[in-house]
Short mmCIF file of C-alpha atoms and ligand atoms in Angstrom, two decimals:
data_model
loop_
_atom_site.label_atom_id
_atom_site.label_comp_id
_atom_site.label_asym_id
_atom_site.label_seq_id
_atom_site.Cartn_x
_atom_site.Cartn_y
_atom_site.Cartn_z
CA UNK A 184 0.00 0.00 0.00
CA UNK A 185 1.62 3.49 -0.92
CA UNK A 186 0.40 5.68 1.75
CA UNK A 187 -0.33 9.21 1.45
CA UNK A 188 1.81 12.13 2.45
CA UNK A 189 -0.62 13.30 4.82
CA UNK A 190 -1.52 9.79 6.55
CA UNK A 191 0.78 9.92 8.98
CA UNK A 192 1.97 13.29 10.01
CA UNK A 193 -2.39 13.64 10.32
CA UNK A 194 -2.77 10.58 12.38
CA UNK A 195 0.10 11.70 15.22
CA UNK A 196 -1.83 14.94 15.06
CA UNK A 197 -5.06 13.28 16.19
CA UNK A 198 -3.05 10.87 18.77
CA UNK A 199 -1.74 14.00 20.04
CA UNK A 200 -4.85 16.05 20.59
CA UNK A 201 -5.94 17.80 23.68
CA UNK A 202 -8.88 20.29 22.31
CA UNK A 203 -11.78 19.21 24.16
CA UNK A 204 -11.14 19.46 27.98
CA UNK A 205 -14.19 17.16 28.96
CA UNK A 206 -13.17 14.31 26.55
CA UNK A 207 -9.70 14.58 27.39
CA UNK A 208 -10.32 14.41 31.27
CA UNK A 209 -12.84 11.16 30.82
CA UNK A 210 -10.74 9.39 28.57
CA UNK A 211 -7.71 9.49 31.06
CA UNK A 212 -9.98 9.00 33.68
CA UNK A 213 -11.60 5.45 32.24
CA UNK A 214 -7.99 4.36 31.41
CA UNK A 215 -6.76 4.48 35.09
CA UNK A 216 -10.03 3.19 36.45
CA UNK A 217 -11.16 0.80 33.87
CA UNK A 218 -13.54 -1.61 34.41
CA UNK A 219 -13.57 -5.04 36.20
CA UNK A 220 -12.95 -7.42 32.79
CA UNK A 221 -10.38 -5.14 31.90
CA UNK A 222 -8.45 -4.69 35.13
CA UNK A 223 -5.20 -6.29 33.76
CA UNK A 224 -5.07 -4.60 30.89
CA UNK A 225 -3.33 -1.54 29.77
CA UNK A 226 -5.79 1.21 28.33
CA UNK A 227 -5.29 3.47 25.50
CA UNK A 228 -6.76 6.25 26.87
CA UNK A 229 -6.41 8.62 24.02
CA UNK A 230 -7.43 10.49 20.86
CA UNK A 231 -8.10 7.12 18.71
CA UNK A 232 -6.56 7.61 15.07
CA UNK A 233 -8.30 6.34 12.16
CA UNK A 234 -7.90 3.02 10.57
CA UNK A 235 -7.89 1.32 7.28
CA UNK A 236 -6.44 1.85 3.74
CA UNK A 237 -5.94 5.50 2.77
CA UNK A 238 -6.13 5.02 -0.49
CA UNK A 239 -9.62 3.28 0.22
CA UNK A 240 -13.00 3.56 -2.02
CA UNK A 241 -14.63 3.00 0.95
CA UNK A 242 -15.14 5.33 3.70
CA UNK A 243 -17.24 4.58 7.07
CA UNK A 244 -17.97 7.07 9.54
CA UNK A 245 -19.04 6.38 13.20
CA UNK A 246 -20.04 8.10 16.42
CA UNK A 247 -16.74 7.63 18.54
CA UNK A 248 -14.61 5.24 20.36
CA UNK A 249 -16.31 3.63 23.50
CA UNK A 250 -14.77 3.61 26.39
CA UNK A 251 -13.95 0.35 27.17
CA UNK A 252 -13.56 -0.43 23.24
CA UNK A 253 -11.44 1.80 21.19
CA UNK A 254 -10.36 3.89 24.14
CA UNK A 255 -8.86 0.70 25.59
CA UNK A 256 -7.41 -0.58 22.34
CA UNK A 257 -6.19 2.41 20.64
CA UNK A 258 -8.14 1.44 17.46
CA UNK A 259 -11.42 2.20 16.28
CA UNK A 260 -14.42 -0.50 16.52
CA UNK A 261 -12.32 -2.87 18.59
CA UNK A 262 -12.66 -5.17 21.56
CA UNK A 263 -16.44 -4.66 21.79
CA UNK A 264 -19.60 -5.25 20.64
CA UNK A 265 -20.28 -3.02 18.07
CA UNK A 266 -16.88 -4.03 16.40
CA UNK A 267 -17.79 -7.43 16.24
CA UNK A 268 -20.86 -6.59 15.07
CA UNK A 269 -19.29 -4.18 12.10
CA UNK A 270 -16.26 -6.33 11.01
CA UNK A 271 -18.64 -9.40 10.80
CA UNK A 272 -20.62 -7.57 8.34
CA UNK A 273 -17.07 -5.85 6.58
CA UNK A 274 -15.90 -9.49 6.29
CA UNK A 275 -18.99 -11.19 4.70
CA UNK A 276 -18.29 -8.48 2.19
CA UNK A 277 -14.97 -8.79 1.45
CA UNK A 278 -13.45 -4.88 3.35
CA UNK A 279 -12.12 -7.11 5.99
CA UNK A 280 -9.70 -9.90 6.46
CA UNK A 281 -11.41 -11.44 9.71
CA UNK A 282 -14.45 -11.42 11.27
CA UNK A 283 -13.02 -10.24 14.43
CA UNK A 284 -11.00 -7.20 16.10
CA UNK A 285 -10.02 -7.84 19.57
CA UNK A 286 -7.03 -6.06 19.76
CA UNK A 287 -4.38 -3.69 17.64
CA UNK A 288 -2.04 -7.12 17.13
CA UNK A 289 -4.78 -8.91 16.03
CA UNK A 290 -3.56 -9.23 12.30
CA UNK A 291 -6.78 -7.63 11.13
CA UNK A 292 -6.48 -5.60 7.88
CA UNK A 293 -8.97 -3.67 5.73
CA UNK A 294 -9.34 -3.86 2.02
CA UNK A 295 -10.14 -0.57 -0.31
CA UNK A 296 -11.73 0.72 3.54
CA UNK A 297 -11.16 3.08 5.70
CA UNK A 298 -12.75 4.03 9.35
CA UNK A 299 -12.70 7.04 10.90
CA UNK A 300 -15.18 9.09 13.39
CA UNK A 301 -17.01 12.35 13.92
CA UNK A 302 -15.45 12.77 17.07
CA UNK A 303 -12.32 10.65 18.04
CA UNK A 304 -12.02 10.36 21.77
CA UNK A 305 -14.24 8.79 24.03
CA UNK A 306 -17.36 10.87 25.41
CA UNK A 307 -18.92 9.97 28.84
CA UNK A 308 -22.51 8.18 28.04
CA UNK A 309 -21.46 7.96 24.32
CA UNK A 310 -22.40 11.45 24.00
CA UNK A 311 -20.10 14.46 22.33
CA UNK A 312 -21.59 17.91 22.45
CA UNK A 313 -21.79 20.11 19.93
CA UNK A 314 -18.63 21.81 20.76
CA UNK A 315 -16.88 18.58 20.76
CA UNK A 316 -18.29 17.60 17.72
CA UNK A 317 -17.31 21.03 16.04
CA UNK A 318 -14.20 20.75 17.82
CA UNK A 319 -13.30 17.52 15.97
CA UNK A 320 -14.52 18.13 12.66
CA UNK A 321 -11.47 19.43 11.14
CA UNK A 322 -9.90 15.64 11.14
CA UNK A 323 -12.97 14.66 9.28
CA UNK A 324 -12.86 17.29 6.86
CA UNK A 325 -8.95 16.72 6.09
CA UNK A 326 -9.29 12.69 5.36
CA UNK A 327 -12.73 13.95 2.72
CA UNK A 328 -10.16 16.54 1.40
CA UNK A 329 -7.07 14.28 1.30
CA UNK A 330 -8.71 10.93 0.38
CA UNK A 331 -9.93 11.32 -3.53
CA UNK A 332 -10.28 7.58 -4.28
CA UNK A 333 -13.52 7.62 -1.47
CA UNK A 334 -16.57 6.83 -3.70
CA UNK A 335 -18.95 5.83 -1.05
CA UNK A 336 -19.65 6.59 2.52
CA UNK A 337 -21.33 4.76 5.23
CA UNK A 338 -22.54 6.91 8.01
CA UNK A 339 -23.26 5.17 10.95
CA UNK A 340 -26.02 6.86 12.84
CA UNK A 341 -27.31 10.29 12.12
CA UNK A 342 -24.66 12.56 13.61
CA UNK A 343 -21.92 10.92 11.82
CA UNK A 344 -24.76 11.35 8.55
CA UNK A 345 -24.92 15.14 9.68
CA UNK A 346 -21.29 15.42 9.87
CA UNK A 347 -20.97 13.95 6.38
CA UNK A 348 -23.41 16.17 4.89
CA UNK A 349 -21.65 19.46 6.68
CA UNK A 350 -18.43 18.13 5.46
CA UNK A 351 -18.95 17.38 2.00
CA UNK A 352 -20.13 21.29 1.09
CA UNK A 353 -17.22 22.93 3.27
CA UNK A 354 -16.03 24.33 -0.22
CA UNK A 355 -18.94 24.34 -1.83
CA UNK A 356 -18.66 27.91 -4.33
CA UNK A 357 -22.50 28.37 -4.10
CA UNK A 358 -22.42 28.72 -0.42
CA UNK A 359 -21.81 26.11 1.51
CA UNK A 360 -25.04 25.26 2.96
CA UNK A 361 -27.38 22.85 1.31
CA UNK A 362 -25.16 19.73 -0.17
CA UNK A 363 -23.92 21.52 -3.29
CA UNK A 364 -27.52 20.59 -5.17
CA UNK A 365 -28.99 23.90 -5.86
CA UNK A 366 -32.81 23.73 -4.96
CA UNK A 367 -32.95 20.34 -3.42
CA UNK A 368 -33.88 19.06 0.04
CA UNK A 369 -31.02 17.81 2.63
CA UNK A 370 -30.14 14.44 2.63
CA UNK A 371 -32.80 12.34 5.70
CA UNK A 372 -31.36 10.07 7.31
CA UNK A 373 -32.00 6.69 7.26
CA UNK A 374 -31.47 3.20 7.02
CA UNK A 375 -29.88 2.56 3.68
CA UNK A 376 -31.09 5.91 2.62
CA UNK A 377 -28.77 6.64 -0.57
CA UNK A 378 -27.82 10.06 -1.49
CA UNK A 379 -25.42 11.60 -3.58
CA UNK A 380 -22.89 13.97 -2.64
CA UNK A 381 -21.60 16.03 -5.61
CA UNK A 382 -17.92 16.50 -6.21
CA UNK A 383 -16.95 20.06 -5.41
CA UNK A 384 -13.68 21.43 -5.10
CA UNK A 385 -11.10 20.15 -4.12
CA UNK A 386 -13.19 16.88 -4.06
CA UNK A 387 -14.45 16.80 -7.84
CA UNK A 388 -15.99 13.05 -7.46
CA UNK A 389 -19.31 13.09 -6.94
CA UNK A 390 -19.88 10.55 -4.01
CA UNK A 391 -22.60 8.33 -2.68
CA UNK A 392 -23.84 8.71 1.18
CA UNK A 393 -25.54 5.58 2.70
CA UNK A 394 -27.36 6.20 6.10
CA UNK A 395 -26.57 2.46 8.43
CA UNK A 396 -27.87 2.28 12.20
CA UNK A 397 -25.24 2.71 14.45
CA UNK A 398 -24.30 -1.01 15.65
CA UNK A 399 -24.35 0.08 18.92
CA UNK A 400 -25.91 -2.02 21.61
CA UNK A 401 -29.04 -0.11 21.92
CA UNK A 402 -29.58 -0.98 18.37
CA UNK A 403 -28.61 -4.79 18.22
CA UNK A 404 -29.77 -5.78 21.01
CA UNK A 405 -33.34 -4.16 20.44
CA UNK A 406 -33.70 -5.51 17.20
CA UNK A 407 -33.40 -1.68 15.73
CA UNK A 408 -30.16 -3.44 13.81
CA UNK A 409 -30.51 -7.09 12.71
CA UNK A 410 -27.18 -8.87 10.92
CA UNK A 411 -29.48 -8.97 7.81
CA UNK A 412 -29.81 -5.24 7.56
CA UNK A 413 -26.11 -4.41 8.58
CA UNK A 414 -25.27 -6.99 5.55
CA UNK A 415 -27.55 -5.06 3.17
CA UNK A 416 -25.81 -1.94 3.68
CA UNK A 417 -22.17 -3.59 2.72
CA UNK A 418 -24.03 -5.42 -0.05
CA UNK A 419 -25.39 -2.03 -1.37
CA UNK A 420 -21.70 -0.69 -1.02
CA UNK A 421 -20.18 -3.39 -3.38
CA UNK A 422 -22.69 -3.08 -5.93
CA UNK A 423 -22.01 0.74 -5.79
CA UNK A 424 -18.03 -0.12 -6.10
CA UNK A 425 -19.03 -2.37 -9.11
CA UNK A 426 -21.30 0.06 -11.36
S1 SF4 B 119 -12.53 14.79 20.35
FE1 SF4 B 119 -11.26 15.34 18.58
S2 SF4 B 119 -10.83 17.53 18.83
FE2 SF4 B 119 -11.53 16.76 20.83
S3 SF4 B 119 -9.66 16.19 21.92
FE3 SF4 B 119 -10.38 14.35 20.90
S4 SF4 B 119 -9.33 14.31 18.92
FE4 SF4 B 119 -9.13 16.38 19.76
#
């Protein structure tokens, strides 16, 4: 894989952040204390960088890391339930080399995928604020900017769908609000909603958006998000890769 000139130098950036106060604080915090399954095990405990190939077609955006998860592990979607539930479903459909990501040694890789986050440390009850969220953004908007192969995006859960939409008209000449389509409604989220993003500069590929529910627990274990409908959405993705 050739990576980019701006892979790396960006990813130590993101490791290195302090911005948000509250995040920072709570992310330290759950790495000394951790929790009782974790006790012997050494904790992350910050900014989580993003992971994948970035030279990928593919391009899935989530919530951010949870704090016995990513914030343990240092990587995103692993060692907990929504991971296994999200690299089950990459692996069926050929982004993913295993089924499983327990840990950064694991051996996992992605293929023509990358995953990164609206926000990218840990917020107490899974919830960033706006400020956070804003705060964060930037990272977002440099991997749209810097990654040109990305042809479709996966938003997991409607803030990381808002966060697409904001980020894919930052230099939109005709304003930047809307989604660069003059005289047509946002994007509404939904599951496997399908929009398209048009190319503006310096991002001249128009790109396709596909809402997912979040895999988070609330959703799988309610039923919200079966394995069928997390499937569908990767399914979707390859036939979009293929036209
Ligand atoms: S959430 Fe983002 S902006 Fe805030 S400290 Fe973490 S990496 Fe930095």
């Amino acid at each position: 894989m050739t990576v980019p000139d701006f892979y790396e130098p960006f990813q130590q950036q993101v490791i290195d952040c302090r911005k948000c106060p509250r995040l920072v604080e709570w992310r330290e915090q759950v790495a000394v204390e951790k929790v009782k399954r974790f006790a012997d095990e050494p904790y992350w405990g910050k900014a989580v960088p993003s992971f994948g190939d970035p030279n990928a077609r593919l391009l899935i955006v989530g919530l951010a890391p949870a704090a016995h998860g990513a914030n343990r592990t240092g990587r995103m979607f692993t060692g907990d339930r929504s991971g296994d539930w999200l690299y089950r479903a990459l692996h069926k459909a050929g982004f993913a080399s295993q089924p499983n990501s327990t840990a950064v040694d694991d051996k996992l890789t992605l293929k023509d995928c990358y995953i990164t986050a609206t926000v990218r440390c840990a917020p107490p009850q899974n919830k960033p604020t706006k400020e956070e969220t804003d705060a964060c953004h930037g990272y977002l908007e440099t991997e749209w900017q810097q990654m040109p192969n990305v042809k479709v995006v996966v938003a997991l859960g409607k803030i990381a769908f808002d966060r697409v939409i904001k980020v894919s008209c930052i230099k939109n000449p005709k304003g930047g609000k809307g989604h660069g389509i003059p005289n047509t409604p946002k994007p509404v989220f939904g599951h496997l909603s399908e929009d398209i993003l048009p190319g503006v500069p310096p991002v001249l590929m128009d790109r396709h958006l596909i809402g997912s529910y979040h895999p988070s627990q609330q959703n799988t274990f309610t039923g919200r998000l079966t394995e069928e409908m997390l499937d569908a959405v990767f399914n979707r993705v390859n036939e979009l890769l293929t036209d």
